[in-house]
CSV table of C-alpha atoms in Angstrom, one decimal:
chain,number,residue,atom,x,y,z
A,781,UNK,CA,-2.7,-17.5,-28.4
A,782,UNK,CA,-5.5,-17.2,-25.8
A,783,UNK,CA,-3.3,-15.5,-23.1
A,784,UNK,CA,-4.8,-12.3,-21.5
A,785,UNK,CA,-4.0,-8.9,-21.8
A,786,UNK,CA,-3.9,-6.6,-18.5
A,787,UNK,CA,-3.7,-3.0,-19.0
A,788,UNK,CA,-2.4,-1.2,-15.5
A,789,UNK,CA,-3.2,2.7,-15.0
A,790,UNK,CA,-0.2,4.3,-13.3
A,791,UNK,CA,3.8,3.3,-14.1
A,792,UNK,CA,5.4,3.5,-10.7
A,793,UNK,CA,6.9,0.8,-8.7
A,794,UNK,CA,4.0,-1.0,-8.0
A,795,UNK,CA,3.4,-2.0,-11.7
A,796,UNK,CA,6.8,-2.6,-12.5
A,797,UNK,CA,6.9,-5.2,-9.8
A,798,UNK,CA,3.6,-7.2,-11.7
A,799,UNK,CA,5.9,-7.4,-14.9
A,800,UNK,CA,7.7,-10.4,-14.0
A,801,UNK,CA,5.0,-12.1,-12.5
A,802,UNK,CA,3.3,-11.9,-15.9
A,803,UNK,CA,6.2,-12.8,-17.9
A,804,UNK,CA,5.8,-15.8,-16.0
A,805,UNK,CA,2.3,-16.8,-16.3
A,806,UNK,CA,2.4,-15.9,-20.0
A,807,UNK,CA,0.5,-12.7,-19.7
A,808,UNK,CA,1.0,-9.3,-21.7
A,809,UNK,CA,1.2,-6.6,-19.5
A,810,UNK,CA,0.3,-2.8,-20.7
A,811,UNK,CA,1.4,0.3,-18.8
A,812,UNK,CA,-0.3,3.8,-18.8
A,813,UNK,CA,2.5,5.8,-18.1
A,814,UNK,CA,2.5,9.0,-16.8
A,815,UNK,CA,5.4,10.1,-18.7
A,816,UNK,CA,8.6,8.1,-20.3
A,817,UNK,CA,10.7,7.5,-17.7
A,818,UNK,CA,8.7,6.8,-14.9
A,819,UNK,CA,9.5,2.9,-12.9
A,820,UNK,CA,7.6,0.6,-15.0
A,821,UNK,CA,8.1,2.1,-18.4
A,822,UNK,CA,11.1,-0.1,-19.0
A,823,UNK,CA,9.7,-3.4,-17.7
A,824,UNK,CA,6.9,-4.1,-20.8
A,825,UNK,CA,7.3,-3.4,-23.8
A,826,UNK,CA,4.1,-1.3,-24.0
A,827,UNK,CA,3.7,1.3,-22.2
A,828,UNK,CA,2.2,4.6,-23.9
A,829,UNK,CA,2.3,7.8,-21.9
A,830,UNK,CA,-1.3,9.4,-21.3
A,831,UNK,CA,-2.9,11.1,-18.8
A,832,UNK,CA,-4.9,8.8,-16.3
A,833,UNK,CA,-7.3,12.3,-15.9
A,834,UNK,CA,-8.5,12.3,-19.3
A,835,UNK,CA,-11.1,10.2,-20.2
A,836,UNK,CA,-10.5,9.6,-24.1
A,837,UNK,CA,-6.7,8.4,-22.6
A,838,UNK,CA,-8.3,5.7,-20.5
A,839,UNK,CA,-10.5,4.7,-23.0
A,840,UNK,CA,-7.8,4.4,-26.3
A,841,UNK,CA,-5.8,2.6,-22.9
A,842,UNK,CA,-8.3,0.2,-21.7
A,843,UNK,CA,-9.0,-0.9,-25.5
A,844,UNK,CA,-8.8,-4.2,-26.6
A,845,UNK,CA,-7.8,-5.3,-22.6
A,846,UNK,CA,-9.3,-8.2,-20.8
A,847,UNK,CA,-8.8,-6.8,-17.6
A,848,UNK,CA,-7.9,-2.8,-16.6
A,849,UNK,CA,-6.2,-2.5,-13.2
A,850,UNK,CA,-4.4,0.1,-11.0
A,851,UNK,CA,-1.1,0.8,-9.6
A,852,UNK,CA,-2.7,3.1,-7.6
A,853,UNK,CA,-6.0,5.0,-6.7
A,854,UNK,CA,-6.2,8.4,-8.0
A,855,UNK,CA,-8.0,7.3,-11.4
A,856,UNK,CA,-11.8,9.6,-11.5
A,857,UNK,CA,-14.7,7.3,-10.5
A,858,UNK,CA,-16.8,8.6,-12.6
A,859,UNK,CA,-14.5,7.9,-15.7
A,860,UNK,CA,-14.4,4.2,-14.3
A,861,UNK,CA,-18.1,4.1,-14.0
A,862,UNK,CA,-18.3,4.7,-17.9
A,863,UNK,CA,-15.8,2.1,-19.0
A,864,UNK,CA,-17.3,0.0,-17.1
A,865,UNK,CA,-20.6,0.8,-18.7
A,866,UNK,CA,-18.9,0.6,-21.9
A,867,UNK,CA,-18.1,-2.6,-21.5
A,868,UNK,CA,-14.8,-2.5,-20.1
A,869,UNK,CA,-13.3,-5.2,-17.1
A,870,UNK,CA,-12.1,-2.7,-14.8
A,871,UNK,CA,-10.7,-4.4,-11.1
A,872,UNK,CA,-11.3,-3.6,-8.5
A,873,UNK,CA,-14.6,-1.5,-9.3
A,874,UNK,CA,-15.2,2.1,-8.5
A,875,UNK,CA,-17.4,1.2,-5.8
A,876,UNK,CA,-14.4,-0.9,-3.7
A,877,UNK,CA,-11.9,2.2,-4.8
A,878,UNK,CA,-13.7,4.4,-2.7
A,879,UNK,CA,-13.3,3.3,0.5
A,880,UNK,CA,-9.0,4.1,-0.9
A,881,UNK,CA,-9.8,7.5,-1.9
A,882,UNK,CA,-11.6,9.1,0.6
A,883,UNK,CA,-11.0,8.1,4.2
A,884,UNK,CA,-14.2,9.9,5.1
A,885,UNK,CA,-16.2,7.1,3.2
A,886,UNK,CA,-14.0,4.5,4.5
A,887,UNK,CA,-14.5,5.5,8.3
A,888,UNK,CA,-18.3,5.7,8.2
A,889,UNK,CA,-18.1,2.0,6.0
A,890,UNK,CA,-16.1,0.4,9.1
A,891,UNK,CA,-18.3,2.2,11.3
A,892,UNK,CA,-21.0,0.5,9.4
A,893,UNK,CA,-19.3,-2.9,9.6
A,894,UNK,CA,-19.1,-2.3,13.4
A,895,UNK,CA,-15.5,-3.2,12.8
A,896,UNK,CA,-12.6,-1.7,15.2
A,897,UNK,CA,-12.5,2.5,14.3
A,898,UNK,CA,-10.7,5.5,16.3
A,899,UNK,CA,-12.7,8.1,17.7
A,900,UNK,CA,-13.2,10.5,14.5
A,901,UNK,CA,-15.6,13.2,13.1
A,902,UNK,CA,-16.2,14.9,9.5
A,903,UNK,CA,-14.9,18.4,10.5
A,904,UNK,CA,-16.6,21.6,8.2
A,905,UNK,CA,-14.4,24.2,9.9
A,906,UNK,CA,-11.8,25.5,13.2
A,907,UNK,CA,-14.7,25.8,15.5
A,908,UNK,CA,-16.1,22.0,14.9
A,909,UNK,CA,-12.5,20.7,14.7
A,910,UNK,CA,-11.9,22.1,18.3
A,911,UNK,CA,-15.1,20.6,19.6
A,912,UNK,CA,-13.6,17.1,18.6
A,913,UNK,CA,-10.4,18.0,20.2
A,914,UNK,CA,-12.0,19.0,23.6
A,915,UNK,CA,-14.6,16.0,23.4
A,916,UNK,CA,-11.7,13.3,22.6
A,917,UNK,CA,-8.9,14.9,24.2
A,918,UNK,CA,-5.5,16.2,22.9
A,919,UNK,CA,-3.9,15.3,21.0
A,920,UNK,CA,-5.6,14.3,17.5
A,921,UNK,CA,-5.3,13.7,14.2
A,922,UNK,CA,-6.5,15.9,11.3
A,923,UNK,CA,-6.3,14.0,7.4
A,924,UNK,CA,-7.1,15.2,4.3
A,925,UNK,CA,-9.9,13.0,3.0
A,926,UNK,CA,-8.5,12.7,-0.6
A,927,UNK,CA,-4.8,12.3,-1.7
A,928,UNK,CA,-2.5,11.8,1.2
A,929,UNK,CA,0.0,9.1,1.1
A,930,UNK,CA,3.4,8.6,3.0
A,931,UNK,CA,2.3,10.9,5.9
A,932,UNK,CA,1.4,13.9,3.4
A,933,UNK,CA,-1.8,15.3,4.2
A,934,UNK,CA,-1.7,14.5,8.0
A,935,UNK,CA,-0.8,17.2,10.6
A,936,UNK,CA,-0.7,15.9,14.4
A,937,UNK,CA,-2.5,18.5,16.8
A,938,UNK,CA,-1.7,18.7,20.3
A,939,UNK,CA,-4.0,21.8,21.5
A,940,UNK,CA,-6.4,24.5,20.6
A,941,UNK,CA,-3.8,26.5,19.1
A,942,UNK,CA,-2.9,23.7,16.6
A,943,UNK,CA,-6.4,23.4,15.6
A,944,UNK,CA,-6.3,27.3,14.6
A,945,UNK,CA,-3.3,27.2,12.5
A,946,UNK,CA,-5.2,24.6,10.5
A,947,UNK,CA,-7.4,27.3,9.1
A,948,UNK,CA,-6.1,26.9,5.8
A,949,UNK,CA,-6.4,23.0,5.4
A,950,UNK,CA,-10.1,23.7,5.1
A,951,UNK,CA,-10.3,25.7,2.1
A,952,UNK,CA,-10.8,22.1,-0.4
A,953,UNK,CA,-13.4,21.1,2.1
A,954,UNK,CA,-14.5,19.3,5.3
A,955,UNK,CA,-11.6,16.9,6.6
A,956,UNK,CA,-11.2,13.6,9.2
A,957,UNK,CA,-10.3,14.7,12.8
A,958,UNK,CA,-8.9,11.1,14.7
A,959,UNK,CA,-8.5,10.6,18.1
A,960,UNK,CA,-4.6,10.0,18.0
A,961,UNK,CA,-4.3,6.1,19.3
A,962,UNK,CA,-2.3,5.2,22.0
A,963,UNK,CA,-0.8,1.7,20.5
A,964,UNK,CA,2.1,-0.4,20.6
A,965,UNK,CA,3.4,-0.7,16.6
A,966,UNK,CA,1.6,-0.8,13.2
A,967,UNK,CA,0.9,-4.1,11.6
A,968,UNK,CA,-0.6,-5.0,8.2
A,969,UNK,CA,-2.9,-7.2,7.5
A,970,UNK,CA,-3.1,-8.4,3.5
A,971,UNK,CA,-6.1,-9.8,1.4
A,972,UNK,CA,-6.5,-10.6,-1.8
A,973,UNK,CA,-10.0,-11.3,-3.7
A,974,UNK,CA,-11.6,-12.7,-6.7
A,975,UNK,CA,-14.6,-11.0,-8.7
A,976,UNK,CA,-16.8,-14.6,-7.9
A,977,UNK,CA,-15.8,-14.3,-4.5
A,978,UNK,CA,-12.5,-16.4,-3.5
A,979,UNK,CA,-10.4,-15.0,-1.2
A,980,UNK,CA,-6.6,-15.8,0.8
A,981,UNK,CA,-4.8,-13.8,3.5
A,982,UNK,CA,-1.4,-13.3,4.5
A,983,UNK,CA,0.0,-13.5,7.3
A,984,UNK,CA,-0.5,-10.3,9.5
A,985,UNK,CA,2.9,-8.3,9.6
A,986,UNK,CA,4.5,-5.8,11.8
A,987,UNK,CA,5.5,-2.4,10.0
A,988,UNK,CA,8.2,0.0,11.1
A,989,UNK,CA,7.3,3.3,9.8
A,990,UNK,CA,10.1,6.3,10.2
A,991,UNK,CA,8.4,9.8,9.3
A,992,UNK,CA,5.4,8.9,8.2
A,993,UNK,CA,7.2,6.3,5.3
A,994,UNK,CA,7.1,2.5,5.7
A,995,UNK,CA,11.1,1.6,6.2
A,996,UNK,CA,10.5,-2.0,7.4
A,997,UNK,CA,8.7,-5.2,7.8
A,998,UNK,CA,8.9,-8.2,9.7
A,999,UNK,CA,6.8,-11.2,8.4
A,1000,UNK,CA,4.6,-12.6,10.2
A,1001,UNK,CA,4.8,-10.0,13.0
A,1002,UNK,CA,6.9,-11.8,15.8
A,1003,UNK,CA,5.0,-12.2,19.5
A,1004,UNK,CA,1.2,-11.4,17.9
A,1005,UNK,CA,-1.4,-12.9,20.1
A,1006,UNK,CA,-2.7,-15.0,17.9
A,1007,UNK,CA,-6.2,-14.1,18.5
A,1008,UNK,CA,-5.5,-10.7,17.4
A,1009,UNK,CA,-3.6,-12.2,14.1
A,1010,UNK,CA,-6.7,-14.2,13.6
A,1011,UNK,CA,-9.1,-11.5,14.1
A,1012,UNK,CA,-7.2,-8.6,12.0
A,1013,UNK,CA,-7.2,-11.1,9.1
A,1014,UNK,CA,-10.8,-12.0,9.1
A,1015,UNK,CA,-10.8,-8.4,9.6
A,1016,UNK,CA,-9.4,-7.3,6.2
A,1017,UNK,CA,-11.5,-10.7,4.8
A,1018,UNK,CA,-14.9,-9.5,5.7
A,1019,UNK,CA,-13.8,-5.7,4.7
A,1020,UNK,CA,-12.6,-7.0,1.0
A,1021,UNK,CA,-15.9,-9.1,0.7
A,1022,UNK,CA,-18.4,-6.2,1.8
A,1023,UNK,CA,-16.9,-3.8,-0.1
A,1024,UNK,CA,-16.3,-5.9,-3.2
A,1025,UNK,CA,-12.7,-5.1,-3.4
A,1026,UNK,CA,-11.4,-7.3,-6.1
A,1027,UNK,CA,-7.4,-7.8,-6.1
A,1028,UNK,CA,-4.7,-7.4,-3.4
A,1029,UNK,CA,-6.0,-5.0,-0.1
A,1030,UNK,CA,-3.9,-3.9,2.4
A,1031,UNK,CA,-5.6,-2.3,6.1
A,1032,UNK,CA,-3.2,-1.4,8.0
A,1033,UNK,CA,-3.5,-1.4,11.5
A,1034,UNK,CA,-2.5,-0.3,15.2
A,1035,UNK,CA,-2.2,-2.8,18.0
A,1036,UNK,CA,-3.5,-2.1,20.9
A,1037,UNK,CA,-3.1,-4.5,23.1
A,1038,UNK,CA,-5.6,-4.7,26.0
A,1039,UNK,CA,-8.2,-2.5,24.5
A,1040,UNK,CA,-11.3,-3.7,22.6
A,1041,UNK,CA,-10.5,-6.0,19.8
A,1042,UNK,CA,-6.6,-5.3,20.4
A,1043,UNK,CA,-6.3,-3.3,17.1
A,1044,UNK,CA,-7.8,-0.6,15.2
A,1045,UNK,CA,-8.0,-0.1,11.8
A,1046,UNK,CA,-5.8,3.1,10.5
A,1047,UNK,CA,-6.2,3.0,6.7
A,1048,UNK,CA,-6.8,1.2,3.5
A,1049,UNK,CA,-5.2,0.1,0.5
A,1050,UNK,CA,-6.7,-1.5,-2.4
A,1051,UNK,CA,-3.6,-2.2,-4.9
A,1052,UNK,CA,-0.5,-4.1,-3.4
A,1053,UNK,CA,1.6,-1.9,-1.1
A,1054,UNK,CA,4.8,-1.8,0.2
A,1055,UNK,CA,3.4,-3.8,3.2
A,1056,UNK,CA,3.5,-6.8,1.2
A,1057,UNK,CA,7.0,-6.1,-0.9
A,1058,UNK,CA,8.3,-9.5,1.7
A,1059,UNK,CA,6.3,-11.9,0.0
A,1060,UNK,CA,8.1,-11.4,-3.2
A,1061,UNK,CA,10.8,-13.6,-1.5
A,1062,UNK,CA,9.2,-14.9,1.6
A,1063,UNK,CA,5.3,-16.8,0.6
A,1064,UNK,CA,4.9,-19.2,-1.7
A,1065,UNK,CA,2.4,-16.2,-3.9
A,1066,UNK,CA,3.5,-12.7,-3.6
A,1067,UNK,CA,1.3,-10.3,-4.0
A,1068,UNK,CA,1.8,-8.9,-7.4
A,1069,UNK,CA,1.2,-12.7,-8.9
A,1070,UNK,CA,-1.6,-13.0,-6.5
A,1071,UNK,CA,-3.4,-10.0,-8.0
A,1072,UNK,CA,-3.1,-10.6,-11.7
A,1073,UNK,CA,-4.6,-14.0,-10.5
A,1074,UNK,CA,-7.3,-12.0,-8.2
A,1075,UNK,CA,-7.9,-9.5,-11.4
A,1076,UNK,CA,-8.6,-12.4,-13.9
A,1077,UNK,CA,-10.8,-14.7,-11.7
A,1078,UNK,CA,-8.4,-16.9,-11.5
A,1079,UNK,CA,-7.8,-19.5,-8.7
A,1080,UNK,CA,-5.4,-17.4,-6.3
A,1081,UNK,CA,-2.2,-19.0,-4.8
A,1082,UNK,CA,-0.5,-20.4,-1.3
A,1083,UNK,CA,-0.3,-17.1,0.6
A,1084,UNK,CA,2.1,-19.4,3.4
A,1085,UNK,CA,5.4,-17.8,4.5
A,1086,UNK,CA,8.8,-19.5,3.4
A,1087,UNK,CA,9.9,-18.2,6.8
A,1088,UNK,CA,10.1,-14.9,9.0
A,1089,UNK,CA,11.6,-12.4,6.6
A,1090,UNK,CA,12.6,-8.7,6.7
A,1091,UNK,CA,11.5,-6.6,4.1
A,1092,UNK,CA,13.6,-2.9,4.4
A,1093,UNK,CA,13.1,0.2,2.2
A,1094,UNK,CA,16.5,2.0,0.7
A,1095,UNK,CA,15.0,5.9,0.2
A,1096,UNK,CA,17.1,8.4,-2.2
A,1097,UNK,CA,20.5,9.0,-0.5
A,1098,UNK,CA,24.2,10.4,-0.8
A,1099,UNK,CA,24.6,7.4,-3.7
A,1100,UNK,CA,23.6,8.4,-7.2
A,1101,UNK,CA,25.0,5.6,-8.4
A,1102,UNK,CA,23.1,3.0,-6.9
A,1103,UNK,CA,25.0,0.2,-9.4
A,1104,UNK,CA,28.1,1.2,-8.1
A,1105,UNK,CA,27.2,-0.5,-4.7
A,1106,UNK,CA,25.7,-3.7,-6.0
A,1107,UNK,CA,28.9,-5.8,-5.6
A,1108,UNK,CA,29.7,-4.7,-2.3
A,1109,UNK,CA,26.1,-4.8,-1.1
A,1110,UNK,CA,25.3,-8.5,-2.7
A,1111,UNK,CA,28.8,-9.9,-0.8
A,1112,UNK,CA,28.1,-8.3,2.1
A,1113,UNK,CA,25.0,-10.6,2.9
A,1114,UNK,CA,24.4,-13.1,-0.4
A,1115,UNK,CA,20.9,-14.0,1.1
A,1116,UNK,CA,19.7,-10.4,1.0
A,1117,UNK,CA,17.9,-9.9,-2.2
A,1118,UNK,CA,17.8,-6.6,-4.1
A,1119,UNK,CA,14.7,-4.8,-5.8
A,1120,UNK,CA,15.5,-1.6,-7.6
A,1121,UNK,CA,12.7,0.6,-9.1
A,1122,UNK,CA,14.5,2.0,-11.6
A,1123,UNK,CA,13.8,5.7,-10.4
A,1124,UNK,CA,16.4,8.7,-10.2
A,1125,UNK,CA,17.5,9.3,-7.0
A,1126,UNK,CA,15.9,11.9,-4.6
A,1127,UNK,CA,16.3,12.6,-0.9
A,1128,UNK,CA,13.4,10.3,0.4
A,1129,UNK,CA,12.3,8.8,-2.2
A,1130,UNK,CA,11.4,5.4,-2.4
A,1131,UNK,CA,13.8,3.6,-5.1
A,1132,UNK,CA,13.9,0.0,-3.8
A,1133,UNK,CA,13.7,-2.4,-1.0
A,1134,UNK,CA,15.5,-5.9,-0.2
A,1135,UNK,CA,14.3,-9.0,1.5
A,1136,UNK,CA,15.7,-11.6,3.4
A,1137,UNK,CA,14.4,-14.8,4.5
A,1138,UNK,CA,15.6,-16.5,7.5
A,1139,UNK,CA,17.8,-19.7,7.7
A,1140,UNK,CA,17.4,-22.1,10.5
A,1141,UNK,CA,18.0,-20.5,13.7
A,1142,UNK,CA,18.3,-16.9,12.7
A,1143,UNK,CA,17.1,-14.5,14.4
A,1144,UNK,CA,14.9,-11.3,13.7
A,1145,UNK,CA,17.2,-9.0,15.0
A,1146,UNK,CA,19.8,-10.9,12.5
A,1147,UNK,CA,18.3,-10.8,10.1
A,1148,UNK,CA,17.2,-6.6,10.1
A,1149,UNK,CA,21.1,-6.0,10.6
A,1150,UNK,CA,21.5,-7.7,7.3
A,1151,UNK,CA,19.2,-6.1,5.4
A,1152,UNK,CA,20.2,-2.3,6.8
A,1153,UNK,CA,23.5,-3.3,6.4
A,1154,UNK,CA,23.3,-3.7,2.1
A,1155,UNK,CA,19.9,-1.0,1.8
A,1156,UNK,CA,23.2,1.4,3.9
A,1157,UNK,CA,25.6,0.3,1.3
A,1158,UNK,CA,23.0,1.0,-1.6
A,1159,UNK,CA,21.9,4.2,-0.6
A,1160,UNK,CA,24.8,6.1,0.7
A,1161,UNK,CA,28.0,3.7,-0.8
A,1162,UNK,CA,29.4,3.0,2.6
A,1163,UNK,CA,29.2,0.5,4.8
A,1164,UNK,CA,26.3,0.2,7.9
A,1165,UNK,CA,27.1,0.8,11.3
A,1166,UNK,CA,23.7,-0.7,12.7
């Protein structure tokens, strides 16, 4: 047997979601789990528990593997820069992950690119924080460089005062101050990349984010200019090429209709994301085939939509027995299709999502009442009144 084996640092959702895809190309997937009962520790049957912080973990890991890849960025550089030198296929390469982990580095690369940026400044301290507000204008932005996700790390400051009570967020370091854009919804645009250079896009989605967490999307975004569609997605293409990201990338994005290039870029992913959770169901490829593909140089697939789908998020609710809802949830719209993480249930958490795909002459708005109305029943056991 000549089929590959992919090791993936990091067992939550993300990796889980690969599993099948590799069951089906014949693959053997390898988790690093961060402990036994996290998502993906149930889908393969290998997956030890380590610590993805300690380099003699990663290296015992990345043994024996023909490619190492990421369900998400938070792995050391430096430890990836000595695998690497150690022989080991790591994708994408510490040099693309960057531009993930610290949105400083990433706003000075698009800078670079001359590719659309908000106003924003490296900020050491209160005084130089205040001297951004004043120059852009309240309100802004202030993000920790390194380890935010989900609207953690990001406080919204409308004055001078705000910018005081901040004190405290400088003692790791300098942060990103963002003028805070005036725009009309968030979209997603979604690349994937080969290491000898191939690369696809998706189509450019609109995502419906509720306290700082993605809830929906609607694939492709409904009413996009389409020069704005075309231009986001060349967008992402020309960022995944110059950076060398290898794998699925996600830049999301807010429209903004009427100014400059109509959108600006907001942040960057370089792992499949929840953005792309749609084309599981609704593209020929979804994302978590098309980055085994991407991570193994293989030819990637047909990153077409099947139709306009809706892709909703069920967070950790009043229902701790999310099986006890399946029957009434699959009846209740038999098109809707279910993912579950396999996660215990906690207020806010993410624990699954469901897609569904239009039929002929379905609407959007039909379509999001089915798929709030069985994430409803999943998460809280009772019916949806929306």
């Amino acid at each position: 047997m000549s089929f590959p084996k992919i090791g993936v640092i990091g067992g939550g959702q993300l990796a889980r979601m690969m599993a099948p895809e590799a069951l089906n190309l014949g693959f053997e997937l390898h988790i690093l789990a961060e402990g036994p009962d996290v998502s993906a520790a149930r889908s393969v049957p290998d997956a030890p528990v380590g610590d993805y912080k300690d380099l003699e973990t990663l290296r015992a890991f990345a043994k024996d593997k023909d490619v190492v890849t990421f369900d998400h960025e938070h792995v050391p550089n430096e430890f990836l820069t000595t695998l690497i030198n150690e022989g080991v296929n790591i994708q994408p390469r510490p040099a693309a992950l960057i531009h993930a982990q610290d949105k400083l580095v990433m706003r000075q690369a698009i800078e670079r690119l001359g590719l659309p940026n908000p106003a924003w400044a490296k900020v050491e301290n209160v005084e130089e924080l205040i001297s951004f507000g004043e120059a852009t204008g309240w309100p802004i932005v202030l993000k920790t460089p390194r380890g935010g996700y989900d609207g953690k790390g990001v406080r919204m400051l409308d004055n001078v005062q705000d910018a005081k009570d901040s004190a405290d967020w400088f003692a790791n370091g300098p942060l990103l101050a963002e003028d805070k854009v005036d725009f009309s919804r968030e979209l997603s645009a979604l690349v994937a990349r080969t290491p000898s250079g191939e690369a696809k896009a998706w189509p450019v989605v609109h995502t419906i984010q509720v306290d700082g967490v993605c809830d929906e999307v609607i694939a492709p975004a409904q009413d996009l200019d389409p020069a704005i569609a075309r231009s986001a997605a060349e967008a992402a293409l020309r960022i995944a090429e110059e950076f060398g990201v290898t794998g699925v990338m996600a830049a999301e994005l807010f429209e903004t209709p009427g100014h400059g290039a109509g959108f600006v870029i907001n942040e960057l992913a370089m792992r499949p994301h929840n953005t792309g959770h749609w084309s599981m169901n609704g593209s020929v490829t979804s994302q978590f085939e098309q980055h085994l593909r991407a991570v193994l140089d293989l030819p990637l697939g047909e990153t077409r939509e099947l139709g306009v789908t809706v892709m909703k998020n069920y967070l950790g609710g009043a229902n701790q027995d999310l099986f006890s809802a399946f029957s009434a949830a699959l009846a209740a719209a038999p098109e809707v299709k279910v993912h579950a993480y396999g996660k215990s249930v906690r207020p806010g958490r993410k624990i699954g999502h469901v897609n569904v795909v239009a039929n002929a002459g379905q609407t959007v708005d039909e379509l999001r009442v089915q798929a709030n109305k069985v994430a409803a029943l999943i998460r809280d056991g009772v019916d949806s009144k929306n």
